[in-house]
PDB file of C-alpha atoms in Angstrom:
ATOM      1  CA  MET B   1      -1.546 -71.623 119.561  1.00  0.00           C
ATOM      2  CA  GLY B   2      -2.634 -69.876 116.390  1.00  0.00           C
ATOM      3  CA  GLY B   3      -5.938 -70.487 114.671  1.00  0.00           C
ATOM      4  CA  LEU B   4      -7.688 -69.416 111.578  1.00  0.00           C
ATOM      5  CA  LEU B   5     -11.192 -67.979 111.704  1.00  0.00           C
ATOM      6  CA  TYR B   6     -13.643 -66.889 109.085  1.00  0.00           C
ATOM      7  CA  PHE B   7     -16.338 -64.464 109.884  1.00  0.00           C
ATOM      8  CA  ASN B   8     -18.407 -61.473 108.637  1.00  0.00           C
ATOM      9  CA  ASP B   9     -16.830 -58.329 110.052  1.00  0.00           C
ATOM     10  CA  GLY B  10     -18.798 -56.019 112.359  1.00  0.00           C
ATOM     11  CA  SER B  11     -20.185 -53.986 109.414  1.00  0.00           C
ATOM     12  CA  GLY B  12     -21.525 -57.001 107.707  1.00  0.00           C
ATOM     13  CA  ASP B  13     -19.752 -55.997 104.450  1.00  0.00           C
ATOM     14  CA  GLY B  14     -18.430 -59.459 103.708  1.00  0.00           C
ATOM     15  CA  ALA B  15     -16.227 -62.446 104.642  1.00  0.00           C
ATOM     16  CA  ALA B  16     -12.669 -62.033 105.890  1.00  0.00           C
ATOM     17  CA  ALA B  17     -10.022 -64.505 106.977  1.00  0.00           C
ATOM     18  CA  TYR B  18      -8.049 -63.952 110.109  1.00  0.00           C
ATOM     19  CA  ARG B  19      -5.765 -65.887 112.384  1.00  0.00           C
ATOM     20  CA  ILE B  20      -5.781 -65.163 116.114  1.00  0.00           C
ATOM     21  CA  GLU B  21      -2.352 -65.338 117.903  1.00  0.00           C
ATOM     22  CA  MET B  22      -1.273 -64.491 121.492  1.00  0.00           C
ATOM     23  CA  PRO B  23       2.061 -62.776 120.915  1.00  0.00           C
ATOM     24  CA  GLN B  24       5.044 -62.571 123.254  1.00  0.00           C
ATOM     25  CA  THR B  25       4.311 -58.874 124.113  1.00  0.00           C
ATOM     26  CA  LEU B  26       1.123 -56.735 124.153  1.00  0.00           C
ATOM     27  CA  VAL B  27       0.299 -53.063 124.219  1.00  0.00           C
ATOM     28  CA  ASP B  28       3.314 -51.839 122.293  1.00  0.00           C
ATOM     29  CA  GLY B  29       5.617 -54.082 124.313  1.00  0.00           C
ATOM     30  CA  GLU B  30       4.544 -52.872 127.741  1.00  0.00           C
ATOM     31  CA  TYR B  31       3.264 -56.336 128.819  1.00  0.00           C
ATOM     32  CA  LYS B  32       5.393 -59.419 128.424  1.00  0.00           C
ATOM     33  CA  ARG B  33       4.065 -62.994 128.259  1.00  0.00           C
ATOM     34  CA  ASP B  34       4.658 -65.050 131.396  1.00  0.00           C
ATOM     35  CA  LYS B  35       7.521 -67.555 130.973  1.00  0.00           C
ATOM     36  CA  ASP B  36       5.485 -70.306 132.588  1.00  0.00           C
ATOM     37  CA  ASP B  37       2.383 -69.593 130.458  1.00  0.00           C
ATOM     38  CA  GLY B  38       2.861 -72.538 128.114  1.00  0.00           C
ATOM     39  CA  ALA B  39       3.092 -70.355 125.006  1.00  0.00           C
ATOM     40  CA  GLU B  40       4.420 -73.346 122.910  1.00  0.00           C
ATOM     41  CA  LYS B  41       1.696 -75.724 123.891  1.00  0.00           C
ATOM     42  CA  ASP B  42      -1.660 -76.298 122.259  1.00  0.00           C
ATOM     43  CA  THR B  43      -4.238 -74.346 124.366  1.00  0.00           C
ATOM     44  CA  GLY B  44      -7.351 -75.389 122.503  1.00  0.00           C
ATOM     45  CA  ILE B  45     -10.389 -75.565 124.693  1.00  0.00           C
ATOM     46  CA  SER B  46     -11.783 -78.750 126.183  1.00  0.00           C
ATOM     47  CA  ALA B  47     -15.046 -80.459 125.245  1.00  0.00           C
ATOM     48  CA  LYS B  48     -16.589 -79.167 128.452  1.00  0.00           C
ATOM     49  CA  ASP B  49     -15.636 -75.555 127.595  1.00  0.00           C
ATOM     50  CA  ARG B  50     -16.874 -76.010 124.024  1.00  0.00           C
ATOM     51  CA  ALA B  51     -20.210 -77.144 125.401  1.00  0.00           C
ATOM     52  CA  GLU B  52     -20.310 -74.125 127.746  1.00  0.00           C
ATOM     53  CA  MET B  53     -19.555 -71.869 124.745  1.00  0.00           C
ATOM     54  CA  LYS B  54     -22.478 -73.396 122.837  1.00  0.00           C
ATOM     55  CA  SER B  55     -24.808 -72.267 125.756  1.00  0.00           C
ATOM     56  CA  PHE B  56     -23.596 -68.741 124.948  1.00  0.00           C
ATOM     57  CA  GLY B  57     -24.511 -69.080 121.220  1.00  0.00           C
ATOM     58  CA  ILE B  58     -20.981 -69.995 119.994  1.00  0.00           C
ATOM     59  CA  GLU B  59     -20.916 -72.998 117.672  1.00  0.00           C
ATOM     60  CA  ASP B  60     -17.715 -74.910 116.848  1.00  0.00           C
ATOM     61  CA  ALA B  61     -15.748 -72.948 119.385  1.00  0.00           C
ATOM     62  CA  ASP B  62     -11.980 -73.045 119.832  1.00  0.00           C
ATOM     63  CA  GLY B  63      -9.702 -70.631 121.516  1.00  0.00           C
ATOM     64  CA  ASP B  64      -6.408 -69.325 122.791  1.00  0.00           C
ATOM     65  CA  ALA B  65      -5.288 -67.463 125.924  1.00  0.00           C
ATOM     66  CA  GLY B  66      -2.257 -65.800 127.406  1.00  0.00           C
ATOM     67  CA  SER B  67      -0.998 -64.369 130.735  1.00  0.00           C
ATOM     68  CA  TYR B  68       1.047 -61.156 130.670  1.00  0.00           C
ATOM     69  CA  GLN B  69       2.986 -58.989 133.159  1.00  0.00           C
ATOM     70  CA  SER B  70       3.995 -55.366 133.208  1.00  0.00           C
ATOM     71  CA  ASP B  71       6.592 -54.187 135.692  1.00  0.00           C
ATOM     72  CA  LYS B  72       4.524 -51.003 136.242  1.00  0.00           C
ATOM     73  CA  ARG B  73       0.920 -52.051 135.733  1.00  0.00           C
ATOM     74  CA  GLY B  74       0.617 -55.646 137.016  1.00  0.00           C
ATOM     75  CA  ALA B  75      -0.947 -58.596 135.187  1.00  0.00           C
ATOM     76  CA  LEU B  76      -3.250 -59.084 132.210  1.00  0.00           C
ATOM     77  CA  GLN B  77      -5.252 -62.203 131.376  1.00  0.00           C
ATOM     78  CA  VAL B  78      -6.284 -62.306 127.735  1.00  0.00           C
ATOM     79  CA  ALA B  79      -8.384 -64.984 126.106  1.00  0.00           C
ATOM     80  CA  SER B  80     -10.357 -65.373 122.841  1.00  0.00           C
ATOM     81  CA  MET B  81     -12.866 -67.837 121.412  1.00  0.00           C
ATOM     82  CA  TYR B  82     -13.678 -68.173 117.792  1.00  0.00           C
ATOM     83  CA  GLY B  83     -16.392 -69.990 115.878  1.00  0.00           C
ATOM     84  CA  LYS B  84     -19.845 -69.279 114.572  1.00  0.00           C
ATOM     85  CA  ILE B  85     -21.299 -66.333 116.520  1.00  0.00           C
ATOM     86  CA  PRO B  86     -24.477 -65.184 114.691  1.00  0.00           C
ATOM     87  CA  ASP B  87     -25.500 -62.691 117.370  1.00  0.00           C
ATOM     88  CA  PRO B  88     -22.417 -61.205 119.153  1.00  0.00           C
ATOM     89  CA  GLU B  89     -24.485 -58.807 121.258  1.00  0.00           C
ATOM     90  CA  LYS B  90     -26.628 -61.578 122.588  1.00  0.00           C
ATOM     91  CA  THR B  91     -23.548 -63.746 123.353  1.00  0.00           C
ATOM     92  CA  ILE B  92     -21.874 -60.941 125.296  1.00  0.00           C
ATOM     93  CA  ALA B  93     -25.096 -60.284 127.175  1.00  0.00           C
ATOM     94  CA  LEU B  94     -25.247 -63.934 128.249  1.00  0.00           C
ATOM     95  CA  MET B  95     -21.643 -64.003 129.283  1.00  0.00           C
ATOM     96  CA  VAL B  96     -22.033 -60.746 131.295  1.00  0.00           C
ATOM     97  CA  ALA B  97     -25.087 -62.213 133.124  1.00  0.00           C
ATOM     98  CA  ARG B  98     -23.234 -65.422 133.998  1.00  0.00           C
ATOM     99  CA  MET B  99     -20.157 -63.544 135.197  1.00  0.00           C
ATOM    100  CA  ASP B 100     -22.161 -61.123 137.228  1.00  0.00           C
ATOM    101  CA  LYS B 101     -23.932 -63.989 138.899  1.00  0.00           C
ATOM    102  CA  GLY B 102     -20.688 -65.660 139.620  1.00  0.00           C
ATOM    103  CA  GLY B 103     -19.244 -62.548 141.158  1.00  0.00           C
ATOM    104  CA  ARG B 104     -22.178 -62.003 143.467  1.00  0.00           C
ATOM    105  CA  GLU B 105     -22.087 -65.585 144.603  1.00  0.00           C
ATOM    106  CA  ASP B 106     -18.307 -65.442 145.207  1.00  0.00           C
ATOM    107  CA  GLY B 107     -18.098 -62.043 146.908  1.00  0.00           C
ATOM    108  CA  THR B 108     -14.481 -62.571 148.101  1.00  0.00           C
ATOM    109  CA  ALA B 109     -11.425 -60.444 147.834  1.00  0.00           C
ATOM    110  CA  PRO B 110      -7.748 -60.876 148.506  1.00  0.00           C
ATOM    111  CA  MET B 111      -6.515 -60.622 152.087  1.00  0.00           C
ATOM    112  CA  GLY B 112     -10.026 -60.567 153.499  1.00  0.00           C
ATOM    113  CA  GLY B 113     -10.773 -57.337 151.592  1.00  0.00           C
ATOM    114  CA  LYS B 114     -14.108 -55.903 150.481  1.00  0.00           C
ATOM    115  CA  VAL B 115     -15.462 -55.800 146.922  1.00  0.00           C
ATOM    116  CA  GLU B 116     -17.518 -53.016 145.440  1.00  0.00           C
ATOM    117  CA  ARG B 117     -18.828 -54.492 142.084  1.00  0.00           C
ATOM    118  CA  GLY B 118     -18.762 -52.376 139.075  1.00  0.00           C
ATOM    119  CA  THR B 119     -21.317 -52.434 136.221  1.00  0.00           C
ATOM    120  CA  TYR B 120     -20.622 -53.356 132.677  1.00  0.00           C
ATOM    121  CA  LYS B 121     -21.066 -50.553 130.235  1.00  0.00           C
ATOM    122  CA  ASP B 122     -20.788 -50.120 126.492  1.00  0.00           C
ATOM    123  CA  TYR B 123     -17.631 -48.458 125.132  1.00  0.00           C
ATOM    124  CA  ARG B 124     -16.484 -47.466 121.680  1.00  0.00           C
ATOM    125  CA  PRO B 125     -12.846 -46.313 122.081  1.00  0.00           C
ATOM    126  CA  HIS B 126     -10.958 -44.832 119.152  1.00  0.00           C
ATOM    127  CA  GLY B 127      -9.918 -47.544 116.694  1.00  0.00           C
ATOM    128  CA  PHE B 128     -12.441 -50.156 117.870  1.00  0.00           C
ATOM    129  CA  ASP B 129     -14.461 -51.384 114.880  1.00  0.00           C
ATOM    130  CA  GLY B 130     -15.968 -54.587 116.432  1.00  0.00           C
ATOM    131  CA  VAL B 131     -19.661 -55.180 117.084  1.00  0.00           C
ATOM    132  CA  VAL B 132     -19.637 -54.780 120.906  1.00  0.00           C
ATOM    133  CA  LEU B 133     -17.264 -53.974 123.745  1.00  0.00           C
ATOM    134  CA  LYS B 134     -18.406 -53.942 127.449  1.00  0.00           C
ATOM    135  CA  CYS B 135     -16.190 -53.134 130.399  1.00  0.00           C
ATOM    136  CA  LYS B 136     -16.344 -52.770 134.170  1.00  0.00           C
ATOM    137  CA  ALA B 137     -13.982 -52.138 137.053  1.00  0.00           C
ATOM    138  CA  ASP B 138     -14.444 -53.676 140.523  1.00  0.00           C
ATOM    139  CA  LYS B 139     -13.101 -51.646 143.528  1.00  0.00           C
ATOM    140  CA  ILE B 140     -11.182 -53.796 145.948  1.00  0.00           C
ATOM    141  CA  SER B 141     -10.179 -52.610 149.392  1.00  0.00           C
ATOM    142  CA  PHE B 142      -7.902 -54.777 151.561  1.00  0.00           C
ATOM    143  CA  SER B 143      -5.536 -54.734 154.506  1.00  0.00           C
ATOM    144  CA  PHE B 144      -2.420 -56.685 155.191  1.00  0.00           C
ATOM    145  CA  GLY B 145      -0.479 -55.885 158.338  1.00  0.00           C
ATOM    146  CA  ASP B 146       0.189 -52.164 158.173  1.00  0.00           C
ATOM    147  CA  LEU B 147      -0.761 -52.021 154.485  1.00  0.00           C
ATOM    148  CA  ASN B 148      -4.214 -50.594 153.571  1.00  0.00           C
ATOM    149  CA  SER B 149      -4.917 -50.236 149.954  1.00  0.00           C
ATOM    150  CA  THR B 150      -7.633 -49.870 147.317  1.00  0.00           C
ATOM    151  CA  THR B 151      -7.289 -50.901 143.721  1.00  0.00           C
ATOM    152  CA  SER B 152      -9.430 -51.735 140.780  1.00  0.00           C
ATOM    153  CA  LEU B 153      -9.783 -55.042 139.014  1.00  0.00           C
ATOM    154  CA  GLY B 154     -10.972 -54.441 135.434  1.00  0.00           C
ATOM    155  CA  GLN B 155     -12.597 -56.681 132.835  1.00  0.00           C
ATOM    156  CA  CYS B 156     -13.616 -56.147 129.199  1.00  0.00           C
ATOM    157  CA  LEU B 157     -15.452 -58.461 126.767  1.00  0.00           C
ATOM    158  CA  TRP B 158     -15.628 -57.713 123.094  1.00  0.00           C
ATOM    159  CA  ALA B 159     -17.140 -59.639 120.092  1.00  0.00           C
ATOM    160  CA  ASP B 160     -17.424 -59.721 116.394  1.00  0.00           C
ATOM    161  CA  LYS B 161     -19.504 -62.207 114.335  1.00  0.00           C
ATOM    162  CA  GLY B 162     -16.758 -64.812 114.546  1.00  0.00           C
ATOM    163  CA  ILE B 163     -14.696 -64.105 117.580  1.00  0.00           C
ATOM    164  CA  ILE B 164     -15.033 -62.974 121.241  1.00  0.00           C
ATOM    165  CA  GLY B 165     -12.371 -61.861 123.560  1.00  0.00           C
ATOM    166  CA  THR B 166     -11.844 -61.065 127.222  1.00  0.00           C
ATOM    167  CA  VAL B 167      -9.189 -58.852 128.882  1.00  0.00           C
ATOM    168  CA  MET B 168      -8.786 -58.890 132.709  1.00  0.00           C
ATOM    169  CA  SER B 169      -6.497 -56.449 134.573  1.00  0.00           C
ATOM    170  CA  GLN B 170      -4.981 -57.510 137.882  1.00  0.00           C
ATOM    171  CA  PRO B 171      -2.912 -54.635 139.048  1.00  0.00           C
ATOM    172  CA  PHE B 172      -1.673 -55.697 142.516  1.00  0.00           C
ATOM    173  CA  ASP B 173       1.878 -55.097 143.448  1.00  0.00           C
ATOM    174  CA  ALA B 174       3.863 -55.905 146.527  1.00  0.00           C
ATOM    175  CA  LYS B 175       3.429 -52.400 148.069  1.00  0.00           C
ATOM    176  CA  GLY B 176      -0.122 -51.891 146.969  1.00  0.00           C
ATOM    177  CA  ASN B 177       0.874 -48.825 145.004  1.00  0.00           C
ATOM    178  CA  ASP B 178      -0.983 -49.697 141.749  1.00  0.00           C
ATOM    179  CA  LYS B 179      -4.554 -48.358 141.838  1.00  0.00           C
ATOM    180  CA  GLY B 180      -5.475 -50.112 138.614  1.00  0.00           C
ATOM    181  CA  MET B 181      -7.251 -48.854 135.553  1.00  0.00           C
ATOM    182  CA  SER B 182     -10.734 -47.368 135.140  1.00  0.00           C
ATOM    183  CA  ALA B 183     -13.217 -49.278 132.857  1.00  0.00           C
ATOM    184  CA  GLU B 184     -12.694 -46.515 130.252  1.00  0.00           C
ATOM    185  CA  GLU B 185      -8.850 -46.932 130.399  1.00  0.00           C
ATOM    186  CA  LEU B 186      -9.114 -50.676 130.093  1.00  0.00           C
ATOM    187  CA  ALA B 187     -11.488 -50.361 127.138  1.00  0.00           C
ATOM    188  CA  GLU B 188      -8.940 -48.224 125.294  1.00  0.00           C
ATOM    189  CA  MET B 189      -6.296 -50.816 126.074  1.00  0.00           C
ATOM    190  CA  THR B 190      -8.524 -53.693 124.958  1.00  0.00           C
ATOM    191  CA  ALA B 191      -9.116 -52.078 121.597  1.00  0.00           C
ATOM    192  CA  LYS B 192      -5.266 -52.106 121.149  1.00  0.00           C
ATOM    193  CA  ILE B 193      -5.057 -55.697 122.333  1.00  0.00           C
ATOM    194  CA  ARG B 194      -7.734 -56.755 119.918  1.00  0.00           C
ATOM    195  CA  LYS B 195      -5.674 -55.350 116.992  1.00  0.00           C
ATOM    196  CA  GLU B 196      -2.556 -57.125 118.241  1.00  0.00           C
ATOM    197  CA  VAL B 197      -4.020 -60.597 118.611  1.00  0.00           C
ATOM    198  CA  ARG B 198      -6.404 -60.485 115.621  1.00  0.00           C
ATOM    199  CA  LYS B 199      -4.262 -60.755 112.563  1.00  0.00           C
ATOM    200  CA  PRO B 200      -5.123 -60.816 108.821  1.00  0.00           C
ATOM    201  CA  ARG B 201      -4.232 -64.263 107.258  1.00  0.00           C
TER     202      ARG B 201
END
């Protein structure tokens, strides 16, 4: 699904028109969209999701999402919501608080593993000109038969005055070789992804 959004940019210098689009590849072609991702279907959010977005301070929300795979680095889940977001920093703070609460209540990990929760921190990687970008990486330790492995599950949230986005890294592979990305590495990748999905009209 592609959508048009109108918002003041992070600097507040004026209005701009953008469309948001989940492409078939991300990060310079490293990640390819899943074949069963429903790329040709309308993925607009439900009324329930729209109501939840309103609780985060997002009015008239709509969105798009995509699942991606890399042969070397595992999976990415990318999503964005756009609408009226008068206070992006407050919206991200509310989302972080909700997600942290959900993580604490869940507390589970694959294969009976253990989770060491990371903390969301602010990042300003090169090329990022949005209002706010926060990332964290959770450390996951698990065992399966003779396999003992530790990896990182990363998540970033970013926002401008008319759009928010999330990027989640899931680096598991069959042999447990992929240790995942640090929060800083995922922040740098998220800045690239933001440019690739946020297109001028």
